[in-house]
XYZ file of C-alpha atoms in Angstrom:
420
model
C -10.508 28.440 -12.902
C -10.946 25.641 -10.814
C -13.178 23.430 -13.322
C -9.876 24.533 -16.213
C -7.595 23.074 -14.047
C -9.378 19.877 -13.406
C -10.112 19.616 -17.015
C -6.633 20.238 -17.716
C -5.571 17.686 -15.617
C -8.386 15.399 -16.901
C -7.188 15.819 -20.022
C -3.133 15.291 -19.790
C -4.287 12.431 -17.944
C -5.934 11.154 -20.951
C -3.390 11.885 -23.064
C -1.184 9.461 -21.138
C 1.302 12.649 -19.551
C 2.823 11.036 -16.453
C 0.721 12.281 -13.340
C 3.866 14.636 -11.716
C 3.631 16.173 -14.767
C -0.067 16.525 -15.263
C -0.718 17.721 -11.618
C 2.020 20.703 -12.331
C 1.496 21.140 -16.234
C -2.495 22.304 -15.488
C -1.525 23.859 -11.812
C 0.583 26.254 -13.652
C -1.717 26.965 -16.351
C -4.188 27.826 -14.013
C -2.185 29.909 -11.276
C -0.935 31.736 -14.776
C -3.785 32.412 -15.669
C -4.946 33.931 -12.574
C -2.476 35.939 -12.572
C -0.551 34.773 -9.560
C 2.991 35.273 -9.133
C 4.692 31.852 -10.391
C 7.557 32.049 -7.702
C 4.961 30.454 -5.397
C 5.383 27.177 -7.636
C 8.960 26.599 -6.768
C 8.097 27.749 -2.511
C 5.121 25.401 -2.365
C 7.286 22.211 -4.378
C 9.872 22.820 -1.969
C 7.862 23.089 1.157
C 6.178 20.255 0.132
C 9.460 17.488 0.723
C 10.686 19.860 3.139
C 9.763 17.301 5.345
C 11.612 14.808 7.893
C 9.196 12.228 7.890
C 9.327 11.886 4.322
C 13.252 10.602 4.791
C 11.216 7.125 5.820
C 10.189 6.748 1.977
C 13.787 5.837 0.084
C 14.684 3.987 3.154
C 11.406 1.718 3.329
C 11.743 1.357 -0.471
C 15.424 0.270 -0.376
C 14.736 -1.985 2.745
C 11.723 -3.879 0.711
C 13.689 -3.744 -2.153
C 16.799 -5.986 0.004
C 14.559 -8.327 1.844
C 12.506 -8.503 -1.952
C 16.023 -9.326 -3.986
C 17.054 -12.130 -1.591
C 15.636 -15.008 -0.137
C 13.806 -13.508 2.756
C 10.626 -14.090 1.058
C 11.422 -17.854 0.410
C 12.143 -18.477 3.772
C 8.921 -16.746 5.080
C 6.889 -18.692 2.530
C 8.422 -21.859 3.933
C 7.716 -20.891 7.898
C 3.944 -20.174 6.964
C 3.726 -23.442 5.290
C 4.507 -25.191 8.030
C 1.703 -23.540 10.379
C -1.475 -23.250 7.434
C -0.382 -25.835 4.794
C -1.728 -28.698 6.472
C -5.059 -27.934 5.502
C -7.180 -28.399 2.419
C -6.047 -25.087 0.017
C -3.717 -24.454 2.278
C -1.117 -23.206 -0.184
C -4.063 -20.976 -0.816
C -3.450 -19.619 2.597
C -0.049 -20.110 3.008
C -0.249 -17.105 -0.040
C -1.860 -14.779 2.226
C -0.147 -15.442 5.094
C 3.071 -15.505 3.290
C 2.249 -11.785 2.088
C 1.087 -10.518 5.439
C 4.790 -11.507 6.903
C 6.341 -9.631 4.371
C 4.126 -6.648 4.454
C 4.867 -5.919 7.699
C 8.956 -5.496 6.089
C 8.559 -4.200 3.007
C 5.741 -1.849 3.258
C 4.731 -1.921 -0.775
C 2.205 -3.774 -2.536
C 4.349 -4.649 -5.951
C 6.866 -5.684 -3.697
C 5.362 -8.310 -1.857
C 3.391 -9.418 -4.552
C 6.408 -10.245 -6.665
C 8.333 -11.536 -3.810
C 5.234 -14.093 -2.724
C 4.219 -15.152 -6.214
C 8.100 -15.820 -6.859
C 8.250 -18.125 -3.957
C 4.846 -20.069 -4.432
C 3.297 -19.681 -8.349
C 5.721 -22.827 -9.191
C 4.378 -25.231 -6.207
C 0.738 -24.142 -6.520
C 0.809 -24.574 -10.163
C 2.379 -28.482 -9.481
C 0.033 -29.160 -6.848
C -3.025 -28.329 -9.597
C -4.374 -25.028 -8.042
C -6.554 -22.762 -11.133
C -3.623 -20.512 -11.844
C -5.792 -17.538 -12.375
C -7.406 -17.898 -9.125
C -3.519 -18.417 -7.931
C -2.077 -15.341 -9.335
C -5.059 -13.260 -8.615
C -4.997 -14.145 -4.960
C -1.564 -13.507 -4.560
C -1.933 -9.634 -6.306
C -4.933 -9.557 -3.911
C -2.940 -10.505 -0.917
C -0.290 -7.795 -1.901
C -2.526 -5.114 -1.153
C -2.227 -5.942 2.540
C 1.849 -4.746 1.973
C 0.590 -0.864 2.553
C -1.453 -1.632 5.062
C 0.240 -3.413 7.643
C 3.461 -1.037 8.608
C 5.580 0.062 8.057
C 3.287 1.552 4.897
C 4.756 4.487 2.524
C 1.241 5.442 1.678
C 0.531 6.138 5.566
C 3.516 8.199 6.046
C 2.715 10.536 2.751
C -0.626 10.921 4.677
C 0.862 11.291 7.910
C 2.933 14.573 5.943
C 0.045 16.013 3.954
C -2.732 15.607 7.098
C 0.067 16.385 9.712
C -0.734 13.728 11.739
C 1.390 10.954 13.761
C 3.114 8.726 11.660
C 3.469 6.471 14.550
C -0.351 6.364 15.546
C -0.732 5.200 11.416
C 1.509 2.667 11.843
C 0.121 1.235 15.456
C -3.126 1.420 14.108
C -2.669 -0.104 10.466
C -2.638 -4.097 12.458
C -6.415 -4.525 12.861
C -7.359 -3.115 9.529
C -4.355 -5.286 7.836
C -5.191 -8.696 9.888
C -8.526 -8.108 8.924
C -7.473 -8.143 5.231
C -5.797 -11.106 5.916
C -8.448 -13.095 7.684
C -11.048 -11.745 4.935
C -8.869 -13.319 2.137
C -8.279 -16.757 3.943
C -11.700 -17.171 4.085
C -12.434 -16.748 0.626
C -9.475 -18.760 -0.424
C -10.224 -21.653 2.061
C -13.990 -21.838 0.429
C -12.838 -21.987 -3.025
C -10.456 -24.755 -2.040
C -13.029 -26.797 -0.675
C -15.328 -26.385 -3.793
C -12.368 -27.003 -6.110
C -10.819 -29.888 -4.259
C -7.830 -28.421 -3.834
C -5.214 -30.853 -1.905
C -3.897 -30.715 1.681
C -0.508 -29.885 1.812
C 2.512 -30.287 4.740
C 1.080 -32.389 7.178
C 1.146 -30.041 10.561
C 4.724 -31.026 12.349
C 6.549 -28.733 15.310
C 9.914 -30.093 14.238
C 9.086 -28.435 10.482
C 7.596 -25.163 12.452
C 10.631 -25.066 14.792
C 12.902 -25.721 11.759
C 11.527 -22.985 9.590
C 10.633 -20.721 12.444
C 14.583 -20.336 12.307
C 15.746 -20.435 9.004
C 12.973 -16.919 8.703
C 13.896 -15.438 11.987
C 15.968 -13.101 11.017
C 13.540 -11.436 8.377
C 10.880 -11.832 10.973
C 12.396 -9.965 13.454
C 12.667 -6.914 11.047
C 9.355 -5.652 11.797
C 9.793 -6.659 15.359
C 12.953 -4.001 15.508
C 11.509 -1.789 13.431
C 7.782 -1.121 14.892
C 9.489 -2.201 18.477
C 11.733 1.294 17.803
C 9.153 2.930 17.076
C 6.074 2.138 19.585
C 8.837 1.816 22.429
C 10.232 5.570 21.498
C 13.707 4.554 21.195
C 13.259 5.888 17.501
C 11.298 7.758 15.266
C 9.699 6.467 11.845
C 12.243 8.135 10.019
C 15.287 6.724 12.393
C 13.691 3.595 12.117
C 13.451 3.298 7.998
C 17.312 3.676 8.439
C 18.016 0.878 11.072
C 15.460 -1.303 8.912
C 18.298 -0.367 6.016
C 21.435 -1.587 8.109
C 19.314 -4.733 9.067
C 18.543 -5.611 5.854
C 21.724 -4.975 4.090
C 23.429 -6.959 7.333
C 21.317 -9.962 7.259
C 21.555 -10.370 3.117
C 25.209 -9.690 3.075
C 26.412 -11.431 5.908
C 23.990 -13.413 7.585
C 22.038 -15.313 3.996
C 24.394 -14.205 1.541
C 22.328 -14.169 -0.709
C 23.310 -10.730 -2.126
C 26.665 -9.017 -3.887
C 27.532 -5.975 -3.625
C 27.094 -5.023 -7.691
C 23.788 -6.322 -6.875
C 23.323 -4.013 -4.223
C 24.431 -1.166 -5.892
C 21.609 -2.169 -8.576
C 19.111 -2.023 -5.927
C 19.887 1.725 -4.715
C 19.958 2.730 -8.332
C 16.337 1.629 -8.677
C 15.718 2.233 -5.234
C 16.222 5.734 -5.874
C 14.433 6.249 -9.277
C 11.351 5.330 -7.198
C 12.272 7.694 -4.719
C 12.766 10.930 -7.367
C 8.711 9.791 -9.006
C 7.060 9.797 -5.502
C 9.331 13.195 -4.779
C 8.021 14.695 -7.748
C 4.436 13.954 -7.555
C 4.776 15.138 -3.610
C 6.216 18.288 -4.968
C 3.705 18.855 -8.078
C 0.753 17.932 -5.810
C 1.912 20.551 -3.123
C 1.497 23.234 -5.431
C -2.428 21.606 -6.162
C -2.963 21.476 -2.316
C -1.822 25.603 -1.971
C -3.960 26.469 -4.980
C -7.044 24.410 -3.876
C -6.645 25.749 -0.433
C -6.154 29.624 -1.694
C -9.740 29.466 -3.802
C -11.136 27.197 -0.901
C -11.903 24.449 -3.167
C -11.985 21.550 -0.160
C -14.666 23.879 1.536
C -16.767 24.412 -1.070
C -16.995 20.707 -1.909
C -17.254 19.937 1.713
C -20.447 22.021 2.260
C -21.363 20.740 -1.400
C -21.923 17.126 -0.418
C -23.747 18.218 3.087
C -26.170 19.754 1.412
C -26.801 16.563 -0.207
C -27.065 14.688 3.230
C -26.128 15.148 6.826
C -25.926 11.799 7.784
C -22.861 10.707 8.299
C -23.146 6.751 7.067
C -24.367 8.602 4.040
C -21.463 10.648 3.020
C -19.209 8.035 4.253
C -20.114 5.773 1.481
C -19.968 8.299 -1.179
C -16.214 9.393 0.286
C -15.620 5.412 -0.011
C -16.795 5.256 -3.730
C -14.293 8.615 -4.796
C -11.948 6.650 -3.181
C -12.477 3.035 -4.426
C -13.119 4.940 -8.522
C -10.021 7.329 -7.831
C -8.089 4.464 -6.962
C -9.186 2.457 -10.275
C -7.630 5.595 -12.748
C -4.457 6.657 -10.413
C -1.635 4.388 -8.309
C -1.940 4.613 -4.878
C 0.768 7.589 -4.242
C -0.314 10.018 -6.310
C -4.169 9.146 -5.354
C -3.639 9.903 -1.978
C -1.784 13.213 -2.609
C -4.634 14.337 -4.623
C -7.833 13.435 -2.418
C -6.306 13.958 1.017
C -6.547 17.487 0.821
C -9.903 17.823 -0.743
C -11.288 15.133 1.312
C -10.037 15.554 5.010
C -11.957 18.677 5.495
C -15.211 17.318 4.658
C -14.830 14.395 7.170
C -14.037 16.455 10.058
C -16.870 18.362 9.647
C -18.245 14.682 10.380
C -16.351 14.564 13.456
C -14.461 11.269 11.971
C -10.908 11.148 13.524
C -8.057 11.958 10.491
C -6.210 8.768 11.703
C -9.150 6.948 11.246
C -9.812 8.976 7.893
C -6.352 7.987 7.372
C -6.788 3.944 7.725
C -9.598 4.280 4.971
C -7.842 6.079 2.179
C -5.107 4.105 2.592
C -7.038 0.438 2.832
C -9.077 2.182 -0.288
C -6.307 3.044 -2.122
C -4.805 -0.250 -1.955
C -7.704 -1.592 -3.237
C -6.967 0.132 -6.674
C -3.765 -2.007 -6.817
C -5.900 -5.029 -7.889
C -8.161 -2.920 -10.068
C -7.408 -2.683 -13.834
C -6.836 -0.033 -15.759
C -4.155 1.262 -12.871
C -3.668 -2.417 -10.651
C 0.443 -2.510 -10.421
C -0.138 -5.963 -8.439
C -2.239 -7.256 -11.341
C 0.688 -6.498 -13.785
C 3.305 -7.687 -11.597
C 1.327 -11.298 -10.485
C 0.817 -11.350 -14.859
C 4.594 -11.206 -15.228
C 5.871 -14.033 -12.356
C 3.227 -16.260 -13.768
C 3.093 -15.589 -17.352
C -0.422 -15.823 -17.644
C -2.786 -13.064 -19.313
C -4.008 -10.007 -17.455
C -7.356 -10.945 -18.635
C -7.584 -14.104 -17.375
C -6.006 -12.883 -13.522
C -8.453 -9.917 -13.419
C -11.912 -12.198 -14.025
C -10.489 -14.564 -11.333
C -9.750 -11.498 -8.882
C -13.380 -10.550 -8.424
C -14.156 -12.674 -5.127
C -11.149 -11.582 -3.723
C -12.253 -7.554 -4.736
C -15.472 -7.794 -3.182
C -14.049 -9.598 0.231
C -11.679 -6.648 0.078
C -14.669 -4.067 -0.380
C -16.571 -5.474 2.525
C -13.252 -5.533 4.720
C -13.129 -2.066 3.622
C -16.770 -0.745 4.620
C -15.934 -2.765 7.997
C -12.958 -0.391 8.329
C -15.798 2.896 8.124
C -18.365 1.587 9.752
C -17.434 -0.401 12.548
C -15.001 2.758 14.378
C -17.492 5.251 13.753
C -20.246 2.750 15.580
C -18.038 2.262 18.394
C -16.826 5.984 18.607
C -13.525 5.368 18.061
C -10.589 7.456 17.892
C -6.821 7.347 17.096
C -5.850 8.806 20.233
């Protein structure tokens, strides 16, 4: 039964059924058919959001979706132009940089890729950067925005592995920075072999200046992961404070929001909430069934009988990963391979937050990764160019990501590192 429901699944997949409803359309079939009593559909989709940590999601969404809508994003564009723009490329930079400040509010990809290209497509396109290579960088950099917490896609993991939500988010910098720092580097040679211009000469009046004019959005993460690491709240508290910040700041502090506006945003806000809900729920009912015929086992001791060393199997768990993420957005990816994949690498003694950092830096991977790459489609739209062209000019930027990726593996497990 287990092959009919992955061909099932497969197959609605194909068909283009949305993946809540593919995940529970060939679960049911399957449980039907082996004859077990369907009232363990509705426990298991309930069980599955019954969940405190998962409060976090709609609040990080709205709070992204606040700081997103206003000029939060303008501001923070502005701040790192005045410490990276200096240099030759250095809008190039400034991109990066740009989306690793808002990252660390928003906590989604599409969201800081439309917020960063919104701020910067217009003066990198004056100053004659390749606007392929512009847009593509900027969809690369968004990536980084579930990486660097707070991330949605580390606290769906934190739920499904039962694991520390706060140990995610604590360890998420290094693996984030390193994004970062792997993009720059990239971006700064291509600027050099294109000519790109220098930009703002380097000035501490300009950094002062624009160091205030973004403090406020800059100390959201500040409050937020301060909360947190300090104790004075959980990740769930804290999604709600980084709500009340965010709706204080744009409606009182930048006015740069009305309240029909705001409205709009918690409508939308929660439509995203109710699809990630749903494919929780559907893929809760996948995670019981696997579980009950001991599908995660089998394919554990499947791929150790191919090899027992460990650098081995790590690379193939990277490439279900990196080809999973290329077919499926990052959500509903992670629901799906976290419970088929965790038990293998325990058996490999690799640490789940560890395990965690890699499906998630994976998975975010995908975003820039055509026929599923959200940040693709979103960088297409703010700068009107084709998806064609963006995805060719993404490639340098995909493998810089791959290798920060395989540095992510390798590197802890070298070093014996653990999450504790």
């Amino acid at each position: 039964m287990t092959l009919v429901l992955f061909g099932l699944f497969f197959l609605f997949m194909l068909l283009g059924v949305p993946i809540a409803f593919a995940i529970g359309a060939s679960t049911l079939y399957a449980l039907y058919q082996s004859g077990v009593p369907l009232m363990v559909v509705t426990q298991q989709m309930f069980q599955g959001i019954n969940s405190f940590a998962l409060v976090a999601i709609p609040m990080f969404i709205l709070a992204g979706d606040l700081m997103a809508q206003g000029k939060v994003s303008e501001r923070l564009v502005s701040f790192a132009d005045s410490l990276v723009g200096f240099m030759r490329g250095g809008l190039s930079v400034v991109s990066v940089m740009a989306g690793m400040f808002f990252a660390a509010i928003s906590g989604s990809g599409a969201a800081t890729t439309a917020a960063v290209g919104s701020s910067l497509v217009p003066e990198l396109k004056r100053k004659g950067y390749d606007p392929a290579s512009a847009a593509s960088l900027i969809a690369a950099s968004g990536t980084i925005g579930v990486v660097i917490p707070p991330s949605v896609p580390m606290i769906i993991y934190a739920v499904i592995a039962q694991q520390s939500v706060s140990k995610l988010f604590l360890n998420g910098f290094l693996p984030g920075l390193a994004m970062g720092l792997g993009l720059m580097a990239i971006a700064i040679t291509q600027a050099y072999k294109r000519q790109y211009p220098k930009g703002t000469p380097l000035s501490l009046p300009t950094i002062w200046r624009t160091l205030k004019a973004a403090s406020w959005g800059l100390m959201t993460p500040v409050i937020i992961l301060g909360g947190i690491f300090s104790g004075i709240f959980t990740p769930s508290e804290a999604a709600v404070v980084a709500v009340n910040y965010a709706l204080l700041v744009s409606l009182f502090v930048y006015r740069d929001l009305t309240l029909p506006q705001v409205y709009k945003l918690l409508i939308r806000s929660a439509m995203t909430t109710a699809v990630i809900m749903l494919v929780i729920a559907m893929s809760a009912v996948l995670s019981w069934t696997l579980s009950s015929w001991q599908v995660p086992g089998a394919i554990a001791q499947a791929v150790l009988s191919l090899s027992t060393n460990p650098y081995v199997i790590m690379l193939l768990v990277v490439a279900v990963i990196l080809l999973t993420g290329v077919f499926i957005e990052t959500a509903s990816a992670l629901i799906i391979l976290t419970p088929v994949l965790l038990p293998l690498v325990l058996q490999l003694g690799i640490d789940p937050i560890h395990f965690g950092l890699i499906i998630v830096v994976g998975l975010s991977i995908g975003m820039i990764t055509p026929p599923v790459a959200i940040n693709l489609y979103v960088a297409s739209s703010v700068t009107q160019l084709p998806l064609e062209r963006i995805t060719q000019a993404i490639i340098p930027y995909l493998l810089g990501l791959i290798g920060v990726l395989l540095l992510v593996v390798y590197v802890p497990i070298l070093l014996g590192w653990s999450g504790s």
